[in-house]
PDB file of C-alpha atoms in Angstrom:
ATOM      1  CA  UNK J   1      16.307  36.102 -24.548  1.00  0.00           C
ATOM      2  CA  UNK J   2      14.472  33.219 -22.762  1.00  0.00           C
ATOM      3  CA  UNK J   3      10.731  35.130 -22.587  1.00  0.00           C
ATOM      4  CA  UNK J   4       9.143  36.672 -20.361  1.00  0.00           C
ATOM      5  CA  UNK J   5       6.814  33.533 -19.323  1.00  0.00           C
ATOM      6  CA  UNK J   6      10.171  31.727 -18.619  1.00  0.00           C
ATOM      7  CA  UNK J   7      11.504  34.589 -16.393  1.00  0.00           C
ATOM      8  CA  UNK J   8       8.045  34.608 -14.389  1.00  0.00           C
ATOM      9  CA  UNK J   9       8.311  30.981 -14.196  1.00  0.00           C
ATOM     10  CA  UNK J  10      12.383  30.999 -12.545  1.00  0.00           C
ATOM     11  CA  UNK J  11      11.020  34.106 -10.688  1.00  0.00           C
ATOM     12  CA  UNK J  12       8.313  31.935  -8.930  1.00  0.00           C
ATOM     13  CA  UNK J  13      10.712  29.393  -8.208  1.00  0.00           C
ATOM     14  CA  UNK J  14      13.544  31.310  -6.686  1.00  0.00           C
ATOM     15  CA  UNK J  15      10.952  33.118  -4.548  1.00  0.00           C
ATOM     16  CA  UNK J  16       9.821  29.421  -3.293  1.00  0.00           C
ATOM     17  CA  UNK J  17      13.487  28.433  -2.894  1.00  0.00           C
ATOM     18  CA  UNK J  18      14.563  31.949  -1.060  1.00  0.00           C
ATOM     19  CA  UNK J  19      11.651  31.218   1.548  1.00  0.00           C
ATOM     20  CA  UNK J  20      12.228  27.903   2.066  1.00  0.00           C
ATOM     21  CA  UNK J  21      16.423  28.762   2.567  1.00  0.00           C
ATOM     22  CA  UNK J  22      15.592  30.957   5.944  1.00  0.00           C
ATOM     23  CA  UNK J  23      14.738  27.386   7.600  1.00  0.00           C
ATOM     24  CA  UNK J  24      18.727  25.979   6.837  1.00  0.00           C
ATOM     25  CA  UNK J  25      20.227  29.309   7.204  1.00  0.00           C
ATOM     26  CA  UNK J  26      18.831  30.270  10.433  1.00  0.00           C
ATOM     27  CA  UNK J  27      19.828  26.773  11.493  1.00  0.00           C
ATOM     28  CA  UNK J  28      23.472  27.657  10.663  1.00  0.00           C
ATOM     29  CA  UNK J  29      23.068  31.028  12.634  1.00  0.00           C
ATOM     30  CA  UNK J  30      22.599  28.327  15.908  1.00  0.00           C
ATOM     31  CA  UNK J  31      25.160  25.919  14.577  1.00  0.00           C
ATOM     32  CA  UNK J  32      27.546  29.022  14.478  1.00  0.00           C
ATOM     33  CA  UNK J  33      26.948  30.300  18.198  1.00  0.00           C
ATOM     34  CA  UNK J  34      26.564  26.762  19.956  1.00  0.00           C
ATOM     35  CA  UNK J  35      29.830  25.785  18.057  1.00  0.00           C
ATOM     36  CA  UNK J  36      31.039  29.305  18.950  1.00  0.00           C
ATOM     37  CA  UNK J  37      30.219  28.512  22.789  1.00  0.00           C
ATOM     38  CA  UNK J  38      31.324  25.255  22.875  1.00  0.00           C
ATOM     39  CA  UNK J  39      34.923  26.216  21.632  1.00  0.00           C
ATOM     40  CA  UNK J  40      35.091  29.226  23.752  1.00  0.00           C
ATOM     41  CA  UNK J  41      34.555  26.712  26.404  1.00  0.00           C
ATOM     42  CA  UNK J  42      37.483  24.521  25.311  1.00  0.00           C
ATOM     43  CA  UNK J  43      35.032  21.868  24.397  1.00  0.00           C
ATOM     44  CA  UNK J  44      36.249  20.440  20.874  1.00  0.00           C
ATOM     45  CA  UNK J  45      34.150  17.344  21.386  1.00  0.00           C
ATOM     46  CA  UNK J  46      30.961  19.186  22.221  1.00  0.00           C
ATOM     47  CA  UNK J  47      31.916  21.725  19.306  1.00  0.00           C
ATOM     48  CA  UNK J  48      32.209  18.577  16.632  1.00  0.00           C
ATOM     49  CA  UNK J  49      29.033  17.258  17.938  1.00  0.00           C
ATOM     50  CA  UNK J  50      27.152  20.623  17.520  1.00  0.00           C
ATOM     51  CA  UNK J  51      27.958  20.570  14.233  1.00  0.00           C
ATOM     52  CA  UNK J  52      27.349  17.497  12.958  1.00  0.00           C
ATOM     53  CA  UNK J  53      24.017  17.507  15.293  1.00  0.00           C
ATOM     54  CA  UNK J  54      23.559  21.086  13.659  1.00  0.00           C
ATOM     55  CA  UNK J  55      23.807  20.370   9.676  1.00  0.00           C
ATOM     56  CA  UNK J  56      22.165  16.716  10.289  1.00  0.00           C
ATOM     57  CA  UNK J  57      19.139  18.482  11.840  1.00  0.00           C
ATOM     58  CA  UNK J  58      19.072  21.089   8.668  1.00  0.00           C
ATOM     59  CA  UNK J  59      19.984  17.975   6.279  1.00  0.00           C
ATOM     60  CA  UNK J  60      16.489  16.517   7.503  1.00  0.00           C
ATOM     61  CA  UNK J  61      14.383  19.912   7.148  1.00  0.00           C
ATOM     62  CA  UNK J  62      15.229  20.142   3.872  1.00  0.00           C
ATOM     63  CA  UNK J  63      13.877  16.813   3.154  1.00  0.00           C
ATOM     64  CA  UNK J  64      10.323  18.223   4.497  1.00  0.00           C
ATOM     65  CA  UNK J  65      10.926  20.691   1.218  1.00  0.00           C
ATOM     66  CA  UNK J  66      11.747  18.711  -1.074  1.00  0.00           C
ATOM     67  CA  UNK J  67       8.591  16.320  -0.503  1.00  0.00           C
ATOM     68  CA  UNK J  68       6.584  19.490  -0.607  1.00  0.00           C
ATOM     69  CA  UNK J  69       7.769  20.508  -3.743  1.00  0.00           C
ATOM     70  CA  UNK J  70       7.378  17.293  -5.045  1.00  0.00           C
ATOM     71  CA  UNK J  71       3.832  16.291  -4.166  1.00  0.00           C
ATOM     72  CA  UNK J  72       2.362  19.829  -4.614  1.00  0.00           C
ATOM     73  CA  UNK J  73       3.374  21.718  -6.983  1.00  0.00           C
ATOM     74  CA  UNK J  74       0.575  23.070  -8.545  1.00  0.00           C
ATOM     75  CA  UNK J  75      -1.036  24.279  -5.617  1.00  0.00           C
ATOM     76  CA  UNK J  76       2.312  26.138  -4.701  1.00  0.00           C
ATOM     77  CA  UNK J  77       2.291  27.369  -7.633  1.00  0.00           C
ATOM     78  CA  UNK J  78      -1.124  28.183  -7.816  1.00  0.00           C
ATOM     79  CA  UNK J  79      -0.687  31.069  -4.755  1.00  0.00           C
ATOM     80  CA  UNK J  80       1.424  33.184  -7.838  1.00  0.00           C
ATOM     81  CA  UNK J  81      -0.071  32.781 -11.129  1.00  0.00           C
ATOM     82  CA  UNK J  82      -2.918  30.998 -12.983  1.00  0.00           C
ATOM     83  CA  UNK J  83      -1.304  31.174 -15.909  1.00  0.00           C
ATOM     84  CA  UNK J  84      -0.977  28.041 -17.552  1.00  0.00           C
ATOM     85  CA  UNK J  85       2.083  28.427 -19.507  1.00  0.00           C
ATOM     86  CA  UNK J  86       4.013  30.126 -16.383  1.00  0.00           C
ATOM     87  CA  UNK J  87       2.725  27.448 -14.177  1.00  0.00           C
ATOM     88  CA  UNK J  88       3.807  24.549 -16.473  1.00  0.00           C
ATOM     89  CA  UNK J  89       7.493  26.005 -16.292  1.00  0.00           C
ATOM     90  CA  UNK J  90       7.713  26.678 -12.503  1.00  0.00           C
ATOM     91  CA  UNK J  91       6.423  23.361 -11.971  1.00  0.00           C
ATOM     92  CA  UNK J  92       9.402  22.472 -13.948  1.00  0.00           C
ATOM     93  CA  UNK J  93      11.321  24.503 -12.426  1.00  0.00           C
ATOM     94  CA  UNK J  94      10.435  23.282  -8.831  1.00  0.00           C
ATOM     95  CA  UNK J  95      11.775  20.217  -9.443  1.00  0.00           C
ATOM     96  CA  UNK J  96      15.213  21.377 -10.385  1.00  0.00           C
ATOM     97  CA  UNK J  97      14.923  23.810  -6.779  1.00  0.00           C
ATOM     98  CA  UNK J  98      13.921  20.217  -5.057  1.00  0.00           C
ATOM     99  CA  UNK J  99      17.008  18.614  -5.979  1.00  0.00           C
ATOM    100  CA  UNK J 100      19.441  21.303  -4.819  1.00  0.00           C
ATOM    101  CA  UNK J 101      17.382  21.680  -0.903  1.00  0.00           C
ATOM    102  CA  UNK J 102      19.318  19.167   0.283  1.00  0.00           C
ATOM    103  CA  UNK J 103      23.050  20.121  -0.998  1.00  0.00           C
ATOM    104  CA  UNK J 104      21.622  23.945  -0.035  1.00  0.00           C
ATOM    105  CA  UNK J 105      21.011  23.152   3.429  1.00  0.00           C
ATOM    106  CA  UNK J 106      23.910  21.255   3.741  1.00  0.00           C
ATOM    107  CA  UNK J 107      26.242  23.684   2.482  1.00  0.00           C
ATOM    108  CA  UNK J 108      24.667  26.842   4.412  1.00  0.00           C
ATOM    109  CA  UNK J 109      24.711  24.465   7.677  1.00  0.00           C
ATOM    110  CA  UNK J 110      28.674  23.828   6.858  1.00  0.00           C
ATOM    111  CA  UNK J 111      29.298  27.029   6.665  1.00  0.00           C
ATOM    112  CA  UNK J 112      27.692  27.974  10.220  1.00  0.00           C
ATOM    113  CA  UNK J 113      29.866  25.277  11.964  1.00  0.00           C
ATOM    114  CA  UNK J 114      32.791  27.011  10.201  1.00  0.00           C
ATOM    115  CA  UNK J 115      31.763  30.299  11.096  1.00  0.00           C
ATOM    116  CA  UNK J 116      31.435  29.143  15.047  1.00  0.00           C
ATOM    117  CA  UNK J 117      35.179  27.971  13.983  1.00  0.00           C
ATOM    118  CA  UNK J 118      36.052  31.445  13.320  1.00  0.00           C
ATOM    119  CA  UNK J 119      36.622  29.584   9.843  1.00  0.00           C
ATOM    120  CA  UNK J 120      35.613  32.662   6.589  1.00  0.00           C
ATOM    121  CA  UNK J 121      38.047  32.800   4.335  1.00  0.00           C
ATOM    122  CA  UNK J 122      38.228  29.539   2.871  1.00  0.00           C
ATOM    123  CA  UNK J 123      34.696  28.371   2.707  1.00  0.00           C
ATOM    124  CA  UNK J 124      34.211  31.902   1.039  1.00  0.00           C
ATOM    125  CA  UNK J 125      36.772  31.686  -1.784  1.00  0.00           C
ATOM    126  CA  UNK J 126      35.209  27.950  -2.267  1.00  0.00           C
ATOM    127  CA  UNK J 127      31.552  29.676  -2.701  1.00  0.00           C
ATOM    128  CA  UNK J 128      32.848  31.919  -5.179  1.00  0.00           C
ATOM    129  CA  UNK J 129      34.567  28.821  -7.014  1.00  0.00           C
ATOM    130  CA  UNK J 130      31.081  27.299  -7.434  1.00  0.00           C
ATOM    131  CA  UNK J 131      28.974  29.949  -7.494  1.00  0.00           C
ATOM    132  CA  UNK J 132      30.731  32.454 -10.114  1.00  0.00           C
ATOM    133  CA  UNK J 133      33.400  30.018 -11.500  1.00  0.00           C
ATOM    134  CA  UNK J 134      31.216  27.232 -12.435  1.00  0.00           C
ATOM    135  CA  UNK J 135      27.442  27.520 -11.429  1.00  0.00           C
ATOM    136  CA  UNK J 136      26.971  31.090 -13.911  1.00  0.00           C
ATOM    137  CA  UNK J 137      29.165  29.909 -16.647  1.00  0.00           C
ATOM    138  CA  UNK J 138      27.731  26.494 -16.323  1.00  0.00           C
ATOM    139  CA  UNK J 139      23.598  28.038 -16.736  1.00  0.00           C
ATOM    140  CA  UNK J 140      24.659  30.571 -19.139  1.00  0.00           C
ATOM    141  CA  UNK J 141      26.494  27.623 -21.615  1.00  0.00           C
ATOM    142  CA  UNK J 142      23.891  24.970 -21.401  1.00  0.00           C
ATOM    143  CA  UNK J 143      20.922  27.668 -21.056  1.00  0.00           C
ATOM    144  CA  UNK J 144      21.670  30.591 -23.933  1.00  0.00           C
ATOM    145  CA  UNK J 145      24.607  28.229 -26.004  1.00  0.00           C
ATOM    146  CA  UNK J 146      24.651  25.374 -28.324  1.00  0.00           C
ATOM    147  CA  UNK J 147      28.074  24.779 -27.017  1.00  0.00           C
ATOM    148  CA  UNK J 148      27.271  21.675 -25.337  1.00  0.00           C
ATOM    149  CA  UNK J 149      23.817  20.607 -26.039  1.00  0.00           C
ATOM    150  CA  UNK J 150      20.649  22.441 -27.451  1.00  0.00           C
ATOM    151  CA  UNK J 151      19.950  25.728 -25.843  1.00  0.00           C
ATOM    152  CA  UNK J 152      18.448  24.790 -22.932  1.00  0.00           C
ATOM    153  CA  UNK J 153      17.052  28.099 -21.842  1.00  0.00           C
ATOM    154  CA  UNK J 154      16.042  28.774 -18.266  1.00  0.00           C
ATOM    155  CA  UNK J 155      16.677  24.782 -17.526  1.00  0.00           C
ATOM    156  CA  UNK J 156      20.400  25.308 -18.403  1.00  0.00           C
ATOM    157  CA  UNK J 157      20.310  27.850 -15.644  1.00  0.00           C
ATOM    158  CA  UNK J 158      18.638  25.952 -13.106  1.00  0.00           C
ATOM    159  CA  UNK J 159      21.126  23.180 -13.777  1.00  0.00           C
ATOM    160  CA  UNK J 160      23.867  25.302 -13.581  1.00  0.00           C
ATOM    161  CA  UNK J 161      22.706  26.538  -9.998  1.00  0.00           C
ATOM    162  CA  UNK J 162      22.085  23.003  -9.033  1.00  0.00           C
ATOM    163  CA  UNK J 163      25.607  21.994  -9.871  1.00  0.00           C
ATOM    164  CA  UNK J 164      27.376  25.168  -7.870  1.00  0.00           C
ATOM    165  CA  UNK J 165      25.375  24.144  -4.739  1.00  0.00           C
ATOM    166  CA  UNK J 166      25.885  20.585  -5.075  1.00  0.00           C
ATOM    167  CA  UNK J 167      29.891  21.533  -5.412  1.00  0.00           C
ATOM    168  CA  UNK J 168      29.795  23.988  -2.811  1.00  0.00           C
ATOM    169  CA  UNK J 169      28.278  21.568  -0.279  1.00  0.00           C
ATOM    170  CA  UNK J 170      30.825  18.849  -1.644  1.00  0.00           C
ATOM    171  CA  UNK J 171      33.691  20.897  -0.660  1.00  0.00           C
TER     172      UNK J 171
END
């Protein structure tokens, strides 16, 4: 319903944004073991300090993203398509992905220090809060409704995954 130079467009952004997620995400793989050690050692200090050490450090890569994104688009861009019209709406697009790296790597980095706490359960039931209860319902209102403002299209989505990752690293 949104086009298929709109869906080429989100595609070449969520690739960007799926590549760029390895860097926080393997972070949280180390947060989770050196927090993992550290308690298994009977070290809460040195486990509080590996994480905060741990998502600060992942905080701060993301920023190297985001300024990527930001100052070069179009030649990011430029390695999937040619296309004019595609490339004007993943340039869009980028931006929306540039605003969520931070709250992305924070929440993925989170979740490795609660991991290394042996902590699943609630961070998972939290992701599925965001994620399915207000991230999906949230794109598909403001990008396919006129609920709350003017169809939106794939923006509307992009906002809505913005939002659940922003909430999800809130909580």
């Amino acid at each position: 319903r949104i086009g298929a130079e709109n869906v080429a467009a989100a595609q070449i952004a969520l690739n960007i944004s799926s590549m760029t997620y390895v860097i926080p995400m393997s972070i949280s793989f180390g947060i989770t073991i050196r927090v993992g050690h550290a308690l298994g050692a009977k070290d809460k200090i040195g486990a509080i300090e590996r994480s905060k050490i741990g998502i600060l450090v992942a905080g701060l890569m993301s920023l190297i993203s985001v300024t990527i994104f930001l100052l070069f688009p179009d030649w990011i861009i430029r390695l999937y398509t040619t296309d004019p019209a595609v490339s004007a709406t993943a340039a869009t697009l980028l931006v929306f992905t540039a605003m969520y790296q931070f709250s992305d790597a924070l929440q993925t980095s989170s979740n490795g220090a609660l991991r290394g706490y042996k902590d699943t359960k609630v961070p998972m039931l939290l992701a599925i809060a965001s994620y399915w209860g207000l991230a999906l319902p949230l794109g598909i209102v403001l990008g396919l409704t006129d609920h709350i403002v003017p169809a939106m299209g794939e923006k509307g989505f992009w906002i809505g995954i913005l939002t659940g990752l922003t909430v999800a690293a809130i909580l």
